[in-house]
XYZ file of C-alpha atoms in Angstrom:
283
model
C 4.841 11.447 2.577
C 1.778 13.695 1.992
C 1.477 14.360 -2.025
C 0.193 17.774 -2.736
C 1.552 18.444 -6.298
C -0.632 18.063 -9.558
C 1.361 15.857 -11.838
C 4.685 14.639 -12.639
C 6.038 16.007 -9.524
C 8.945 14.134 -7.376
C 7.312 12.204 -4.276
C 10.542 11.857 -2.529
C 14.057 13.565 -2.331
C 17.311 11.663 -3.429
C 18.185 10.425 0.257
C 14.349 9.024 0.694
C 14.728 7.726 -2.579
C 17.785 5.783 -1.726
C 16.658 4.392 1.482
C 13.027 3.551 0.056
C 13.726 2.314 -3.610
C 17.283 1.658 -4.464
C 18.569 -0.212 -1.034
C 15.283 -2.635 -1.042
C 15.997 -3.427 -4.708
C 19.577 -4.208 -3.888
C 18.672 -6.584 -1.454
C 15.495 -8.082 -3.393
C 17.247 -8.400 -6.774
C 19.567 -11.834 -7.104
C 21.724 -10.230 -9.503
C 22.310 -7.376 -7.139
C 23.464 -9.560 -4.314
C 25.723 -11.676 -6.338
C 27.253 -8.660 -8.237
C 29.610 -5.844 -7.468
C 27.350 -2.654 -7.517
C 28.694 0.560 -9.354
C 26.938 3.868 -9.146
C 27.332 5.885 -12.278
C 26.761 9.381 -13.063
C 23.754 10.131 -15.305
C 23.670 8.014 -18.484
C 27.821 7.815 -18.340
C 28.664 4.004 -19.278
C 30.583 1.711 -17.007
C 33.643 0.665 -18.643
C 35.649 -2.559 -17.253
C 38.851 -2.906 -18.365
C 39.397 -7.065 -19.551
C 42.424 -8.793 -20.338
C 42.631 -11.222 -23.305
C 46.346 -12.279 -22.696
C 48.160 -11.101 -19.663
C 52.253 -10.050 -19.902
C 54.546 -13.248 -19.216
C 57.451 -13.217 -16.508
C 60.253 -15.235 -16.508
C 63.540 -15.763 -14.590
C 66.373 -14.267 -16.076
C 70.172 -14.414 -15.627
C 71.890 -11.665 -14.241
C 72.567 -8.573 -16.514
C 70.417 -10.542 -19.167
C 67.722 -8.879 -21.062
C 64.240 -9.193 -19.567
C 61.916 -10.578 -22.388
C 59.074 -7.925 -23.137
C 55.532 -9.262 -23.589
C 52.556 -6.650 -23.828
C 48.965 -7.122 -22.504
C 46.110 -7.688 -24.952
C 43.920 -5.188 -23.291
C 40.094 -4.890 -23.946
C 37.222 -3.492 -22.214
C 33.564 -4.273 -21.345
C 31.330 -1.350 -21.883
C 27.964 -1.491 -19.917
C 25.359 1.160 -20.881
C 22.683 1.801 -18.223
C 19.058 1.269 -19.951
C 15.787 2.648 -18.427
C 13.946 0.289 -15.977
C 10.873 1.899 -15.152
C 8.037 0.673 -12.929
C 4.295 2.288 -12.276
C 2.080 1.801 -9.245
C -1.185 3.023 -8.662
C -2.034 3.840 -4.788
C -5.087 5.474 -3.271
C -5.318 9.265 -2.548
C -5.642 8.251 0.895
C -2.326 6.602 1.409
C -0.826 9.463 -0.616
C -1.712 11.736 1.878
C -0.605 9.797 4.742
C 2.013 11.338 6.891
C 3.442 8.259 8.445
C 6.968 7.332 7.388
C 5.590 3.627 6.322
C 3.882 5.205 3.493
C 6.835 6.099 1.673
C 8.316 2.821 2.495
C 4.955 0.954 1.155
C 5.167 2.828 -2.218
C 9.203 2.376 -2.492
C 9.447 -1.349 -1.549
C 6.465 -2.317 -3.990
C 8.270 -0.587 -6.754
C 11.445 -2.196 -5.961
C 9.908 -5.881 -5.656
C 8.493 -5.310 -9.608
C 11.867 -3.853 -10.578
C 13.807 -6.243 -8.915
C 11.860 -8.863 -10.573
C 12.402 -7.623 -13.945
C 16.239 -6.830 -13.377
C 16.543 -10.680 -12.554
C 14.593 -11.864 -15.665
C 16.816 -9.795 -17.992
C 20.338 -10.713 -16.236
C 19.312 -14.368 -16.043
C 17.046 -14.664 -18.897
C 16.507 -13.698 -22.486
C 14.745 -10.072 -22.085
C 14.755 -8.879 -25.719
C 16.146 -5.448 -26.244
C 16.332 -2.978 -25.157
C 17.102 -4.919 -21.877
C 20.754 -5.806 -21.644
C 22.245 -9.188 -22.632
C 22.250 -11.773 -19.862
C 23.821 -14.550 -18.801
C 22.021 -17.099 -21.046
C 23.307 -15.178 -24.063
C 26.819 -14.825 -22.728
C 29.408 -16.471 -24.624
C 32.386 -18.662 -23.021
C 30.468 -19.792 -19.578
C 31.658 -23.043 -18.673
C 28.908 -25.968 -18.367
C 28.689 -28.556 -15.754
C 25.896 -31.431 -15.697
C 24.852 -32.726 -12.347
C 24.250 -36.663 -11.667
C 20.557 -37.547 -11.131
C 19.283 -40.792 -10.124
C 15.561 -41.313 -9.366
C 14.832 -37.747 -9.662
C 17.099 -36.478 -6.951
C 20.550 -35.343 -6.962
C 22.844 -38.072 -6.419
C 25.712 -35.833 -4.706
C 27.539 -32.307 -4.801
C 29.821 -33.225 -7.191
C 28.474 -30.654 -9.509
C 29.720 -27.795 -7.137
C 33.232 -28.996 -6.619
C 33.548 -29.219 -10.605
C 32.193 -25.778 -11.292
C 34.552 -24.153 -8.261
C 37.409 -26.276 -10.131
C 36.536 -24.801 -13.718
C 36.274 -21.144 -12.706
C 39.477 -21.202 -10.663
C 41.374 -22.471 -13.681
C 40.176 -19.572 -15.323
C 41.230 -17.500 -12.546
C 37.813 -17.073 -10.634
C 36.496 -18.094 -7.310
C 32.485 -18.603 -6.904
C 30.977 -16.507 -4.480
C 27.511 -17.437 -5.319
C 25.000 -20.109 -6.436
C 22.025 -18.783 -8.180
C 19.114 -21.214 -8.658
C 15.937 -21.754 -10.223
C 13.257 -22.661 -7.471
C 13.047 -26.381 -8.660
C 16.767 -26.776 -9.031
C 16.845 -25.124 -5.402
C 14.502 -27.498 -4.077
C 16.730 -30.630 -5.522
C 19.478 -29.135 -3.876
C 17.778 -28.630 -0.620
C 16.897 -32.552 -0.361
C 19.857 -33.901 -1.508
C 20.884 -36.064 1.536
C 24.367 -35.954 3.107
C 26.583 -38.426 1.442
C 24.310 -38.940 -1.269
C 21.466 -41.334 -2.164
C 21.030 -43.098 0.855
C 22.220 -40.550 3.244
C 19.823 -39.155 5.987
C 20.499 -35.662 6.656
C 19.673 -32.808 3.991
C 23.583 -31.454 3.038
C 22.538 -27.803 2.284
C 23.884 -26.058 5.040
C 22.709 -22.766 6.982
C 24.877 -19.738 6.421
C 25.595 -17.952 10.034
C 25.670 -14.638 8.769
C 21.867 -14.792 7.223
C 19.946 -17.791 8.875
C 17.364 -17.849 6.536
C 19.714 -18.221 3.646
C 21.624 -21.607 2.744
C 25.047 -22.550 1.496
C 26.647 -25.105 -0.748
C 30.187 -25.676 0.076
C 30.258 -22.584 1.836
C 29.000 -20.179 -0.823
C 25.072 -18.800 -0.429
C 22.780 -20.283 -2.657
C 20.129 -17.521 -3.830
C 16.863 -18.349 -5.544
C 15.175 -16.516 -8.470
C 12.359 -17.546 -10.487
C 14.311 -15.842 -13.555
C 16.468 -18.449 -13.857
C 15.923 -21.313 -16.227
C 14.324 -24.639 -14.831
C 16.755 -27.037 -13.418
C 19.590 -24.566 -13.575
C 22.033 -23.092 -11.257
C 24.577 -20.519 -11.999
C 27.949 -19.993 -10.246
C 29.253 -16.566 -10.340
C 32.316 -14.922 -8.734
C 30.982 -11.621 -7.375
C 34.149 -9.471 -8.344
C 33.780 -10.264 -11.744
C 29.802 -9.732 -11.969
C 28.922 -6.105 -12.226
C 25.713 -4.083 -11.936
C 25.776 -0.455 -13.129
C 23.370 1.666 -11.499
C 23.150 5.599 -12.274
C 22.497 7.724 -9.576
C 19.641 9.737 -11.391
C 16.909 7.446 -9.895
C 13.447 9.279 -9.901
C 10.218 8.671 -7.971
C 7.391 10.861 -9.453
C 3.516 11.133 -9.171
C 0.595 12.229 -11.160
C -2.884 12.895 -10.065
C -4.418 13.235 -13.719
C -4.165 9.668 -14.988
C -6.597 8.315 -12.552
C -8.561 11.409 -11.540
C -11.860 9.943 -12.046
C -11.283 7.259 -9.193
C -9.093 9.070 -6.542
C -5.942 7.471 -7.127
C -2.522 8.541 -8.025
C 0.188 7.231 -10.216
C 3.759 6.522 -9.068
C 6.509 6.207 -11.343
C 10.088 4.863 -10.455
C 12.748 5.300 -13.055
C 16.366 4.139 -12.888
C 18.916 3.284 -15.591
C 20.727 -0.159 -15.102
C 22.958 -2.418 -16.775
C 25.009 -5.745 -16.145
C 28.005 -7.698 -17.487
C 30.453 -10.281 -16.704
C 34.149 -9.319 -18.161
C 35.407 -12.678 -17.951
C 33.036 -15.361 -19.155
C 35.111 -18.458 -18.186
C 34.774 -17.611 -14.694
C 30.840 -18.053 -14.697
C 29.789 -21.548 -14.450
C 26.132 -22.925 -15.790
C 25.164 -26.229 -14.072
C 22.380 -28.090 -15.595
C 20.197 -30.832 -13.847
C 18.783 -33.350 -16.077
C 15.270 -34.321 -15.782
């Protein structure tokens, strides 16, 4: 990537940034994997229409007046918030002309940014981070059954799917805390007393597992012993297009190192909270 600029200059062009930073971020962050990603221009907010009450259709006699009903429309506004990461690399790596050098820098920053993005989406980071699922009002709750420190069945998943469907949703992904994922992975087929783990492999991605045909993602940002069920079509991640990756030699001049800064603007939101299900596993 051969850095030759003194300070504050772009390391990669937009296409390289997309390949080395943005695309890896989209595969590392759980919120990106379970959401519809929308690219916005600059500081533009993403406006997602929501409906509090839908028009009502009716059977009517021939020639009779059709009842008029109005939709109660609203909108969810996602304002992109700045999310930045800073990495320090050696001058030798910066001067490397190998294609892997840019990937090393980009993926390292993408990993840090993905971690913070998930912490905001599934946790309770303070402002200026956008509010996450843990602060969302209207989410449905399910409590899993536990016996002897183990999950007894997968009824929690069936109940969650049913509750989401009643609200017009369709759960496409489960996002679990590491300890919750372990409990799911060790739940035997047929419940307590069964022999075979019921967590199924995903044919599209063998390293990933499924619960009732839906991918199970694992994120340390999720609260302990908690699983979220979300509908990808009703979970949005807005990423502004003006992503930057810049270098500055002056900050660490005495140690012959270079500061690399990644900066992007993102936000996330769920226009229909009732389709989101929170599953809690009692201790």
